[in-house]
XYZ file of C-alpha atoms in Angstrom:
710
model
C -27.814 73.697 29.539
C -24.920 73.128 27.183
C -21.412 74.421 27.405
C -19.066 74.836 24.501
C -16.735 71.917 23.933
C -13.363 72.678 22.395
C -10.021 70.924 22.698
C -6.656 71.489 21.100
C -5.669 67.860 20.647
C -3.047 67.032 18.007
C -4.230 65.548 14.764
C -3.594 61.853 14.345
C -0.565 61.273 12.172
C -1.734 58.039 10.573
C -3.281 57.829 7.095
C -6.734 58.949 8.265
C -5.908 62.608 8.036
C -7.809 65.276 9.960
C -8.775 62.580 12.513
C -8.984 63.583 16.117
C -11.223 63.160 19.142
C -12.241 65.800 21.596
C -13.620 65.351 25.082
C -15.534 68.061 26.854
C -18.198 68.678 29.439
C -21.568 69.733 28.086
C -23.802 70.518 31.057
C -24.567 67.161 32.602
C -22.635 65.232 29.945
C -19.072 64.478 29.110
C -18.732 64.572 25.320
C -16.529 62.458 23.059
C -16.155 64.591 19.955
C -15.283 62.138 17.176
C -13.975 63.248 13.803
C -12.064 60.183 12.643
C -14.836 58.630 10.552
C -13.590 59.347 7.009
C -17.016 59.076 5.360
C -16.668 60.021 1.714
C -19.702 60.039 -0.606
C -19.024 59.415 -4.309
C -19.913 61.702 -7.185
C -23.449 61.926 -8.548
C -23.420 60.583 -12.108
C -27.079 60.479 -13.209
C -30.599 61.303 -12.088
C -34.149 60.779 -13.321
C -37.358 62.249 -11.931
C -40.705 60.437 -12.006
C -43.347 63.191 -12.101
C -46.164 60.722 -11.420
C -44.771 59.316 -8.175
C -42.631 62.392 -7.319
C -39.591 60.171 -6.817
C -36.068 61.174 -7.827
C -33.654 58.359 -8.657
C -29.994 59.234 -8.254
C -27.029 57.185 -9.448
C -23.516 57.532 -8.018
C -20.047 56.689 -9.293
C -19.854 53.622 -7.029
C -22.902 52.072 -8.756
C -25.337 52.757 -5.897
C -28.862 54.080 -6.518
C -30.798 56.330 -4.105
C -34.520 57.081 -4.218
C -35.769 60.382 -2.773
C -39.467 61.117 -2.115
C -39.927 64.732 -3.192
C -43.523 64.688 -1.950
C -42.245 63.973 1.570
C -39.635 66.659 2.308
C -37.021 65.149 -0.035
C -36.628 62.109 2.237
C -34.158 59.452 1.050
C -36.448 56.483 1.425
C -34.415 53.773 -0.373
C -30.782 52.956 -1.131
C -29.683 50.153 -3.442
C -26.011 49.477 -2.675
C -23.393 49.498 -5.423
C -21.206 46.806 -6.857
C -17.600 46.957 -8.046
C -18.441 45.937 -11.592
C -21.601 48.089 -11.920
C -21.393 51.366 -13.814
C -24.191 53.930 -14.049
C -24.066 56.492 -16.836
C -27.809 57.147 -17.090
C -31.112 56.373 -15.351
C -34.592 56.150 -16.756
C -38.104 55.623 -15.350
C -40.807 53.701 -17.217
C -43.937 54.035 -15.117
C -42.846 52.853 -11.661
C -39.938 50.801 -13.050
C -36.343 52.016 -12.916
C -33.606 51.207 -15.437
C -29.911 52.106 -15.646
C -27.191 51.727 -18.250
C -23.443 52.015 -17.960
C -20.000 51.631 -19.428
C -19.983 47.908 -18.533
C -22.343 47.506 -21.510
C -25.346 46.302 -19.457
C -28.900 47.512 -18.925
C -30.145 46.910 -15.383
C -33.704 46.965 -14.065
C -34.073 47.417 -10.295
C -36.302 45.630 -7.826
C -37.465 48.555 -5.699
C -39.201 46.267 -3.215
C -36.185 44.076 -2.439
C -33.604 46.849 -3.047
C -31.466 44.975 -5.527
C -30.992 44.671 -9.286
C -33.839 42.595 -10.732
C -31.740 41.532 -13.726
C -28.999 42.845 -16.024
C -28.956 42.465 -19.795
C -25.868 42.622 -22.040
C -26.624 44.977 -24.952
C -23.712 43.793 -27.159
C -22.830 47.319 -28.283
C -19.880 48.023 -26.016
C -20.098 50.650 -23.327
C -23.549 52.319 -23.048
C -23.468 56.109 -22.714
C -27.181 56.882 -22.420
C -30.648 55.363 -21.934
C -34.038 56.966 -22.453
C -37.680 55.904 -22.858
C -40.411 57.141 -25.133
C -43.270 59.052 -23.503
C -45.636 56.150 -24.178
C -43.509 53.862 -21.951
C -43.372 51.086 -24.554
C -39.710 51.265 -25.623
C -36.211 52.052 -24.340
C -33.422 53.409 -26.546
C -29.737 53.155 -25.654
C -26.711 54.791 -27.245
C -23.641 52.582 -27.583
C -19.911 52.837 -28.151
C -20.178 50.925 -31.449
C -22.335 53.634 -33.032
C -25.681 51.896 -32.695
C -28.958 53.122 -31.209
C -30.650 49.997 -29.916
C -34.384 49.737 -29.238
C -35.774 47.476 -26.518
C -39.451 46.683 -26.031
C -40.653 47.068 -22.425
C -42.579 43.907 -21.457
C -44.406 43.188 -18.237
C -41.528 41.454 -16.446
C -38.488 42.170 -18.608
C -37.231 44.089 -21.637
C -36.540 42.520 -25.011
C -34.189 43.613 -27.773
C -36.187 44.698 -30.845
C -33.790 46.183 -33.410
C -30.945 48.570 -34.202
C -31.377 51.902 -35.911
C -28.946 52.834 -38.718
C -25.409 52.304 -37.434
C -23.207 55.407 -37.299
C -19.451 55.974 -37.344
C -18.609 56.943 -33.765
C -20.148 56.473 -30.352
C -23.671 57.632 -29.441
C -23.270 59.933 -26.409
C -26.789 61.275 -25.805
C -30.359 60.522 -26.879
C -33.788 62.167 -26.700
C -37.132 60.906 -28.009
C -39.571 63.243 -29.693
C -42.755 63.269 -27.527
C -44.643 61.562 -30.378
C -42.247 58.596 -30.193
C -41.658 58.657 -33.973
C -38.186 60.290 -33.972
C -35.012 60.175 -31.869
C -32.229 62.782 -31.714
C -28.744 61.400 -31.040
C -25.750 63.444 -29.892
C -22.407 62.236 -31.239
C -18.940 63.601 -32.018
C -19.269 66.846 -34.009
C -22.873 66.149 -34.980
C -26.472 65.332 -34.060
C -28.347 62.635 -35.956
C -32.148 62.492 -36.192
C -33.597 59.010 -36.689
C -37.022 58.033 -37.970
C -38.046 55.303 -35.547
C -40.488 53.303 -37.753
C -37.925 52.899 -40.558
C -34.755 53.093 -38.448
C -33.219 55.506 -40.988
C -31.168 58.607 -40.161
C -33.150 61.503 -41.739
C -31.160 64.544 -40.550
C -27.502 65.350 -39.898
C -26.833 68.476 -37.844
C -23.187 69.502 -37.852
C -21.987 71.036 -34.595
C -19.260 73.684 -34.778
C -16.014 73.030 -32.952
C -14.746 75.509 -30.388
C -12.791 78.649 -30.961
C -9.019 79.097 -31.205
C -6.929 76.071 -30.178
C -10.001 73.962 -29.405
C -10.911 73.852 -33.123
C -8.586 70.890 -33.492
C -10.548 68.905 -30.908
C -13.717 66.999 -31.632
C -16.849 68.437 -30.077
C -18.777 66.015 -27.890
C -22.547 66.525 -27.811
C -23.028 65.562 -24.189
C -26.769 66.156 -24.048
C -29.795 66.727 -26.333
C -33.496 67.420 -25.771
C -36.137 66.988 -28.474
C -39.185 69.239 -28.055
C -42.710 68.633 -29.379
C -42.414 71.482 -31.936
C -39.344 69.621 -33.375
C -36.904 72.020 -31.827
C -33.662 70.278 -30.766
C -31.476 71.791 -28.041
C -27.931 70.527 -27.547
C -25.126 71.009 -25.014
C -21.550 70.254 -25.990
C -17.911 70.154 -24.934
C -17.181 73.497 -26.617
C -19.352 75.255 -24.020
C -22.295 75.888 -26.346
C -26.043 75.466 -25.887
C -27.496 75.422 -29.408
C -31.076 75.575 -30.674
C -31.870 73.707 -33.911
C -34.877 73.432 -36.200
C -35.465 69.692 -36.390
C -37.629 69.979 -39.525
C -34.946 71.601 -41.669
C -31.799 70.660 -39.732
C -30.693 74.286 -39.477
C -29.099 76.091 -36.559
C -31.390 78.724 -35.049
C -29.271 80.159 -32.236
C -26.015 79.533 -30.356
C -25.476 80.481 -26.696
C -21.812 80.341 -25.671
C -22.223 79.808 -21.910
C -18.782 78.591 -20.780
C -15.225 78.088 -21.951
C -15.521 74.470 -20.875
C -18.207 71.775 -21.187
C -21.991 71.797 -21.073
C -22.535 68.346 -19.571
C -26.260 68.048 -18.953
C -29.615 69.459 -20.126
C -33.118 69.110 -18.736
C -36.413 70.518 -19.995
C -39.489 71.457 -17.970
C -42.730 69.514 -18.426
C -44.410 72.384 -20.327
C -41.254 72.888 -22.477
C -41.019 76.577 -21.548
C -37.667 76.235 -19.771
C -34.387 74.373 -20.271
C -31.518 74.174 -17.773
C -27.891 73.404 -18.571
C -25.182 72.123 -16.197
C -21.537 72.957 -16.856
C -18.123 71.702 -15.785
C -17.610 75.049 -13.988
C -20.303 74.076 -11.466
C -22.932 76.500 -12.824
C -26.533 75.759 -13.792
C -27.910 78.082 -16.484
C -31.595 78.523 -17.250
C -33.039 79.321 -20.664
C -36.698 80.299 -21.150
C -38.852 80.414 -24.242
C -40.030 84.008 -24.039
C -40.406 87.166 -26.116
C -37.101 89.092 -26.144
C -38.916 92.440 -25.686
C -42.353 93.629 -24.633
C -42.972 94.849 -28.186
C -42.299 91.427 -29.741
C -44.725 89.252 -27.812
C -45.457 87.045 -30.823
C -41.785 86.318 -31.626
C -40.713 84.012 -28.810
C -37.187 82.631 -28.675
C -34.866 80.810 -26.270
C -33.322 83.443 -23.982
C -30.713 82.919 -21.289
C -32.354 84.171 -18.087
C -30.588 82.989 -14.940
C -27.318 81.493 -13.705
C -27.049 79.510 -10.448
C -23.728 78.666 -8.792
C -24.329 76.030 -6.127
C -21.612 73.517 -7.037
C -17.816 73.626 -6.953
C -17.288 70.910 -9.585
C -18.914 69.446 -12.700
C -22.718 69.361 -12.798
C -23.240 65.900 -14.261
C -26.960 65.427 -13.656
C -29.987 67.714 -13.830
C -33.758 67.523 -13.490
C -36.122 70.471 -13.860
C -39.252 69.638 -11.954
C -42.411 71.691 -11.511
C -41.160 73.958 -8.719
C -37.375 73.518 -8.654
C -34.145 72.712 -10.416
C -32.400 69.634 -9.044
C -28.670 69.195 -9.713
C -25.768 66.988 -8.714
C -22.241 66.196 -9.763
C -18.648 65.653 -8.714
C -18.981 67.561 -5.412
C -21.333 64.741 -4.217
C -24.142 66.963 -2.914
C -27.715 66.954 -4.199
C -28.973 70.529 -4.610
C -32.660 71.497 -4.825
C -32.988 75.093 -6.043
C -36.655 76.203 -5.847
C -37.876 78.494 -8.642
C -39.148 81.495 -6.688
C -41.705 82.491 -9.314
C -43.535 79.229 -8.541
C -44.199 80.385 -4.953
C -46.592 83.090 -3.816
C -44.283 84.195 -1.053
C -40.904 83.460 0.469
C -41.314 80.474 2.763
C -39.600 77.364 4.040
C -40.700 75.561 0.873
C -38.909 78.125 -1.301
C -35.544 77.805 0.480
C -32.471 76.257 -1.143
C -31.723 72.708 0.052
C -28.462 70.789 -0.048
C -28.471 67.110 0.815
C -24.998 66.041 1.933
C -25.445 62.952 4.136
C -27.527 59.781 3.796
C -30.767 59.726 5.775
C -29.730 56.524 7.549
C -27.145 55.407 10.121
C -23.594 54.497 9.132
C -22.256 54.582 12.736
C -23.059 52.010 15.397
C -22.113 52.253 19.047
C -21.440 49.497 21.587
C -22.690 51.494 24.565
C -21.435 49.120 27.237
C -17.991 48.598 25.649
C -17.229 52.130 24.394
C -16.678 50.949 20.805
C -17.699 52.512 17.502
C -18.356 50.726 14.223
C -18.064 52.751 10.993
C -19.693 51.414 7.830
C -18.088 52.057 4.436
C -19.145 50.508 1.128
C -16.061 48.282 1.053
C -15.104 47.753 4.702
C -15.972 48.197 8.363
C -13.808 49.924 10.940
C -14.013 49.223 14.674
C -12.623 51.904 17.028
C -12.173 52.178 20.767
C -12.989 55.604 22.154
C -10.322 57.619 23.976
C -10.380 58.384 27.680
C -9.856 61.490 29.816
C -9.593 62.112 33.541
C -13.143 63.459 33.332
C -12.723 66.411 35.679
C -13.707 69.933 34.690
C -16.520 72.422 34.504
C -19.023 72.946 31.639
C -17.260 74.186 28.526
C -13.823 72.890 29.530
C -11.664 70.872 27.208
C -10.378 67.724 28.853
C -6.896 66.273 28.146
C -6.779 62.743 26.782
C -5.028 60.114 28.842
C -5.660 57.493 26.137
C -6.062 58.236 22.420
C -8.738 56.621 20.286
C -7.571 53.436 18.667
C -8.555 51.564 15.520
C -8.992 47.954 16.568
C -10.202 46.367 13.354
C -10.330 46.957 9.607
C -12.655 44.347 8.105
C -12.840 44.172 4.291
C -15.961 42.769 2.707
C -15.892 39.655 0.565
C -16.991 39.758 -3.081
C -18.013 42.599 -5.374
C -21.266 43.620 -3.616
C -21.014 46.680 -1.394
C -22.047 46.589 2.268
C -25.680 47.612 2.653
C -26.087 47.362 6.461
C -24.158 46.389 9.592
C -24.604 46.136 13.359
C -22.556 45.974 16.572
C -23.894 44.495 19.778
C -24.027 46.776 22.835
C -21.539 44.514 24.684
C -19.098 44.741 21.749
C -18.994 40.962 21.418
C -20.850 40.525 18.112
C -20.509 42.190 14.719
C -22.592 41.547 11.583
C -22.862 42.957 8.087
C -24.820 42.172 4.952
C -24.354 42.646 1.241
C -26.976 41.834 -1.389
C -25.598 38.310 -1.653
C -24.673 37.268 1.883
C -24.761 37.970 5.635
C -21.607 37.580 7.741
C -21.497 37.261 11.502
C -18.403 37.569 13.712
C -17.582 36.975 17.352
C -15.328 39.627 18.879
C -13.195 39.305 21.994
C -11.266 42.234 23.388
C -8.559 41.822 26.036
C -6.925 45.110 26.988
C -5.252 46.226 23.755
C -5.776 42.941 21.895
C -8.779 41.992 19.814
C -9.598 38.663 18.247
C -12.269 38.113 15.593
C -13.862 34.795 14.700
C -16.219 34.286 11.795
C -19.328 32.299 12.664
C -19.015 29.491 10.076
C -22.520 28.124 9.654
C -25.388 30.602 9.431
C -29.003 29.499 8.952
C -29.783 29.043 5.240
C -32.726 31.461 5.465
C -30.279 34.255 6.396
C -29.165 35.156 2.874
C -29.352 38.975 2.832
C -30.689 41.866 4.935
C -31.651 45.543 4.586
C -31.380 46.176 8.337
C -29.547 44.382 11.145
C -29.643 44.867 14.903
C -28.782 42.884 18.027
C -30.991 42.546 21.103
C -29.864 44.510 24.153
C -28.558 41.375 25.894
C -26.804 40.187 22.664
C -28.758 36.918 22.684
C -30.553 37.583 19.367
C -29.852 38.994 15.932
C -32.728 40.587 14.022
C -32.337 40.672 10.237
C -34.890 42.541 8.146
C -35.288 41.592 4.472
C -38.091 43.077 2.352
C -41.155 43.125 4.672
C -40.146 40.392 7.163
C -37.737 40.048 10.091
C -35.726 36.923 10.812
C -35.055 36.186 14.492
C -31.720 34.423 15.037
C -30.670 33.070 18.445
C -26.982 33.544 19.309
C -24.804 31.573 21.715
C -21.123 30.809 22.088
C -21.532 27.448 20.403
C -24.133 28.034 17.663
C -26.305 30.419 15.667
C -29.886 29.157 15.294
C -32.876 30.336 13.275
C -35.927 30.896 15.560
C -38.776 32.528 13.640
C -39.809 34.898 10.835
C -41.894 37.897 11.926
C -44.258 38.953 9.156
C -46.625 41.929 8.928
C -50.317 41.471 8.227
C -50.561 44.501 5.980
C -50.432 44.207 2.203
C -47.509 46.594 1.831
C -44.682 45.398 -0.337
C -42.297 48.203 0.679
C -39.025 47.236 2.396
C -38.194 47.853 6.046
C -35.845 50.845 6.424
C -35.871 51.280 10.245
C -35.706 48.746 13.061
C -35.306 49.132 16.821
C -35.806 46.897 19.886
C -36.460 47.418 23.566
C -33.887 47.079 26.364
C -35.963 44.392 28.147
C -35.865 42.243 24.980
C -39.661 42.057 24.663
C -40.431 44.429 21.764
C -39.231 45.003 18.230
C -40.484 47.860 16.039
C -40.029 48.158 12.257
C -40.921 50.897 9.766
C -41.291 50.761 5.989
C -41.497 53.396 3.283
C -45.294 53.050 3.107
C -45.149 54.872 6.474
C -46.261 51.731 8.350
C -44.809 50.907 11.779
C -45.231 47.378 13.119
C -44.517 46.365 16.702
C -43.739 42.683 17.433
C -43.712 40.789 20.712
C -40.360 38.988 20.502
C -41.120 36.678 23.444
C -44.402 35.459 21.892
C -42.976 35.755 18.351
C -46.031 37.470 16.926
C -47.300 40.848 15.746
C -48.422 42.962 18.707
C -49.874 46.064 17.002
C -49.681 48.455 14.050
C -49.158 52.118 14.939
C -51.743 54.384 13.260
C -50.329 55.315 9.857
C -49.138 58.910 9.531
C -48.722 60.522 6.108
C -44.938 61.177 6.353
C -42.242 58.503 6.403
C -40.565 57.768 9.767
C -36.922 58.912 9.721
C -35.942 57.718 13.211
C -37.468 55.864 16.150
C -36.574 54.375 19.497
C -38.167 52.457 22.387
C -37.852 53.989 25.860
C -35.842 51.746 28.243
C -38.256 52.017 31.204
C -41.727 52.938 29.835
C -41.450 50.966 26.559
C -43.037 53.937 24.789
C -42.101 54.185 21.103
C -40.868 57.629 20.036
C -41.102 58.308 16.303
C -39.816 61.267 14.290
C -40.982 61.689 10.695
C -39.542 63.288 7.577
C -41.820 66.317 8.073
C -40.266 66.762 11.585
C -43.403 65.707 13.466
C -42.845 63.778 16.727
C -45.145 61.094 18.134
C -44.938 58.976 21.276
C -46.877 55.688 21.311
C -47.514 53.414 24.286
C -46.750 49.882 23.086
C -48.407 48.329 26.125
C -51.629 50.378 25.858
C -51.626 50.494 22.053
C -52.343 54.203 21.943
C -50.597 57.586 21.786
C -49.392 58.893 25.160
C -50.870 61.944 26.849
C -47.628 63.874 26.151
C -47.881 63.031 22.436
C -51.526 64.132 22.282
C -50.642 67.369 24.023
C -47.774 67.992 21.612
C -49.963 67.385 18.560
C -52.760 69.560 19.949
C -50.479 72.496 20.649
C -48.280 71.970 17.598
C -44.518 72.069 17.203
C -42.670 75.363 16.998
C -42.245 76.694 13.431
C -38.457 76.872 13.861
C -38.466 73.133 14.590
C -40.683 72.358 11.576
C -38.599 74.565 9.248
C -35.408 72.540 9.687
C -34.331 71.010 6.371
C -32.543 67.807 7.449
C -34.343 64.852 9.025
C -33.738 63.445 12.498
C -31.797 60.237 11.940
C -31.397 58.881 15.480
C -33.458 58.748 18.685
C -32.102 57.562 22.042
C -32.835 58.019 25.721
C -31.172 58.834 29.032
C -31.794 55.884 31.432
C -30.818 58.073 34.441
C -33.358 60.742 33.482
C -36.442 58.992 32.015
C -37.964 62.369 31.062
C -35.268 63.019 28.454
C -35.388 62.083 24.753
C -32.150 62.602 22.830
C -32.197 63.131 19.064
C -30.177 64.778 16.327
C -30.098 65.803 12.692
C -27.130 66.963 10.630
C -27.017 70.459 12.152
C -28.132 70.108 15.798
C -28.377 67.900 18.842
C -31.560 68.136 20.913
C -32.731 66.957 24.324
C -36.486 66.973 24.773
C -37.350 67.183 28.473
C -40.918 65.945 28.861
C -41.176 67.443 32.355
C -40.917 70.996 31.000
C -43.625 73.015 29.212
C -43.830 72.838 25.430
C -42.788 76.019 23.591
C -45.528 77.969 21.801
C -44.938 80.154 18.738
C -44.190 83.205 20.899
C -41.491 81.409 22.886
C -37.858 82.023 22.091
C -37.043 78.583 20.678
C -33.257 78.737 20.502
C -32.778 80.037 24.026
C -29.513 78.571 25.310
C -27.555 81.820 25.115
C -30.360 83.673 26.886
C -30.515 81.077 29.658
C -26.801 81.407 30.294
C -27.141 85.131 30.828
C -29.926 84.768 33.410
C -29.581 84.223 37.154
C -30.593 80.941 38.785
C -33.787 82.591 40.065
C -34.868 83.920 36.635
C -33.978 80.835 34.602
C -36.982 78.530 35.435
C -39.517 80.920 33.905
C -37.679 80.820 30.533
C -37.224 77.044 30.288
C -39.039 74.896 27.751
C -38.907 71.251 26.685
C -36.612 71.613 23.668
C -32.930 72.069 24.587
C -30.992 72.541 21.372
C -27.208 72.559 20.939
C -25.556 73.666 17.684
C -21.983 73.469 18.946
C -21.582 70.250 16.973
C -22.093 70.425 13.227
C -22.207 68.019 10.286
C -23.384 65.270 12.653
C -23.515 61.636 11.495
C -24.297 60.099 14.858
C -25.041 60.830 18.542
C -25.032 58.074 21.181
C -25.187 57.987 24.993
C -22.814 55.544 26.668
C -23.432 53.645 29.875
C -21.239 56.092 31.817
C -23.484 59.027 30.801
C -21.035 60.390 28.266
C -22.195 61.441 24.825
C -20.475 60.367 21.588
C -20.792 62.966 18.851
C -19.582 61.756 15.446
C -18.984 64.672 13.089
C -17.880 64.687 9.464
C -17.015 68.297 8.581
C -18.090 69.213 5.046
C -14.791 71.019 4.594
C -13.011 67.703 5.154
C -15.094 66.085 2.434
C -14.417 69.024 0.092
C -10.681 68.778 0.753
C -10.673 65.156 -0.520
C -12.417 65.959 -3.805
C -10.280 66.055 -6.956
C -9.441 69.466 -8.392
C -12.291 70.781 -10.567
C -11.954 69.088 -13.940
C -12.455 71.571 -16.771
C -11.802 69.716 -19.995
C -13.690 66.430 -20.110
C -12.310 63.209 -21.447
C -14.141 59.961 -21.998
C -14.735 57.718 -18.998
C -13.545 60.298 -16.461
């Protein structure tokens, strides 16, 4: 049973504001409540949805790209780290290939198997404001600062410049192909140009009115255009207007003044019956092509129907998919707003979702040393946890006798952002990787002093990694790149390559999870094809492949005594697999036969970490963003009639009544906005929280009037 943990410690007065640590007793556990990880996501700049694969690509201000699988509970299955010099203004899918363009003047294609840019191509038109493909998937068009629309042919391995369309005076801000591929609409300053693709000539000029009052002196920026199959053009501009144009005649059909500020993004549904607009006020406005009255069924027009307010800042990126509107912007969160008319009844699938945190670990704990490693794109921070006297009853706040201390601030080398890192459980080794290199360090702590030594010569095969982890005894480093795992032996004197562990399956998807056993014998990896491979590290060979389940694993761990592998998937299902016997355990079969409680399955954030309690082998510890859970395998599983969240009820019962109300899932929601939960060797829990209010407080003030390159 869990007690409430609160403590009135003073905030740290160094530059990491709102940083403090709380210690408390939570039932059997002392809890380190950590809030000094200043994780700060960057703004969402662009998105593109691939309807065929149901993948959403999302680009952020720091140049990173994230891939979400909308067919698998919106799971973030891939992250391509950013780079200082990379800029993303727009993203575009061509089949299963992903392209971006940015203000650095380059077009980039991404290698989604090795999670890195495949190549970048200079367009020689200055900053690129937009990129889009024709529906046939044969050509890309980009809009450039120098007033050119450039066409590139999509070849099998690369893209190739083909030609420029008629050059215009002024930058090309937005583009949209007609579905036939024969025309392109281009949004500019104060106008929209329509190009005939075969000849390259501009065939229409649509003049966009400036704003009202004082804004008439300012140029109107056409931030977004969509070109419909009936030759209707819809535009959104900096004067707050959504306008409907007849592309045949070049005449304005209707103007919707939706905001005093900017309309920054537009997206059209697949059947072209709906268009959504994102504004700098944080609203998303839907327009539908419907009859204005019941009596005028034949005379359809674009009518403003709904307004959604799920953002505090600019909505920079939009995608209207079959069942939902997806939006993102300066407030950093990805919002999925289901369209209720697409659902027969209110259900979990029709609920609003907000994705705030990455679906991967950014915090690493040295359990034996009481150290925490925080991963940022540009640096790593190593902290020592605080200490208390440790005496009190459940729910008590414990005074600190030693405050938490930042021991190390390690800046990365080069322009590439950090993609993964690891800290050994003894606190003696630290490693991180970018797309271009892996760096390994030896740490030595002596009371309040710490020394760090870079390991000078790493094996040449160790060039980059998607995942890193150390063996429990710190004698090995495992580095996953693409589908393989390099085994590196560590000693005080040298760092030596041992072997490459390779799967036998034909999957080309990268490894996104990796965990090893305490006894040093087993290593398990998972990829985004939902495959889980278990390797025998002592024999250096593949031991088994866990039966493939349809949802991607989001977290997994190997039990310290039984060597059973516990896996949690994006759809919240839990499996336990005996590595030794190569089959699911009896408890796992029982769980799947009975089924998990609906309240467990209806949670909307994935479990991102699984660990165990060595002093109570029956306990599995796991967490998502909103809750911490202990699964006690010795207790009965809850059925649908059981009160699932029962902690308050249990506290009100007597010792004699309590056993009849117990079930296996003990859930604590005292701790919120969780990034990490770890169990130290002294049986104390480390809860790393990042309050959403703290993130919001670091955002810039909402920007109303847009300027270029802001």
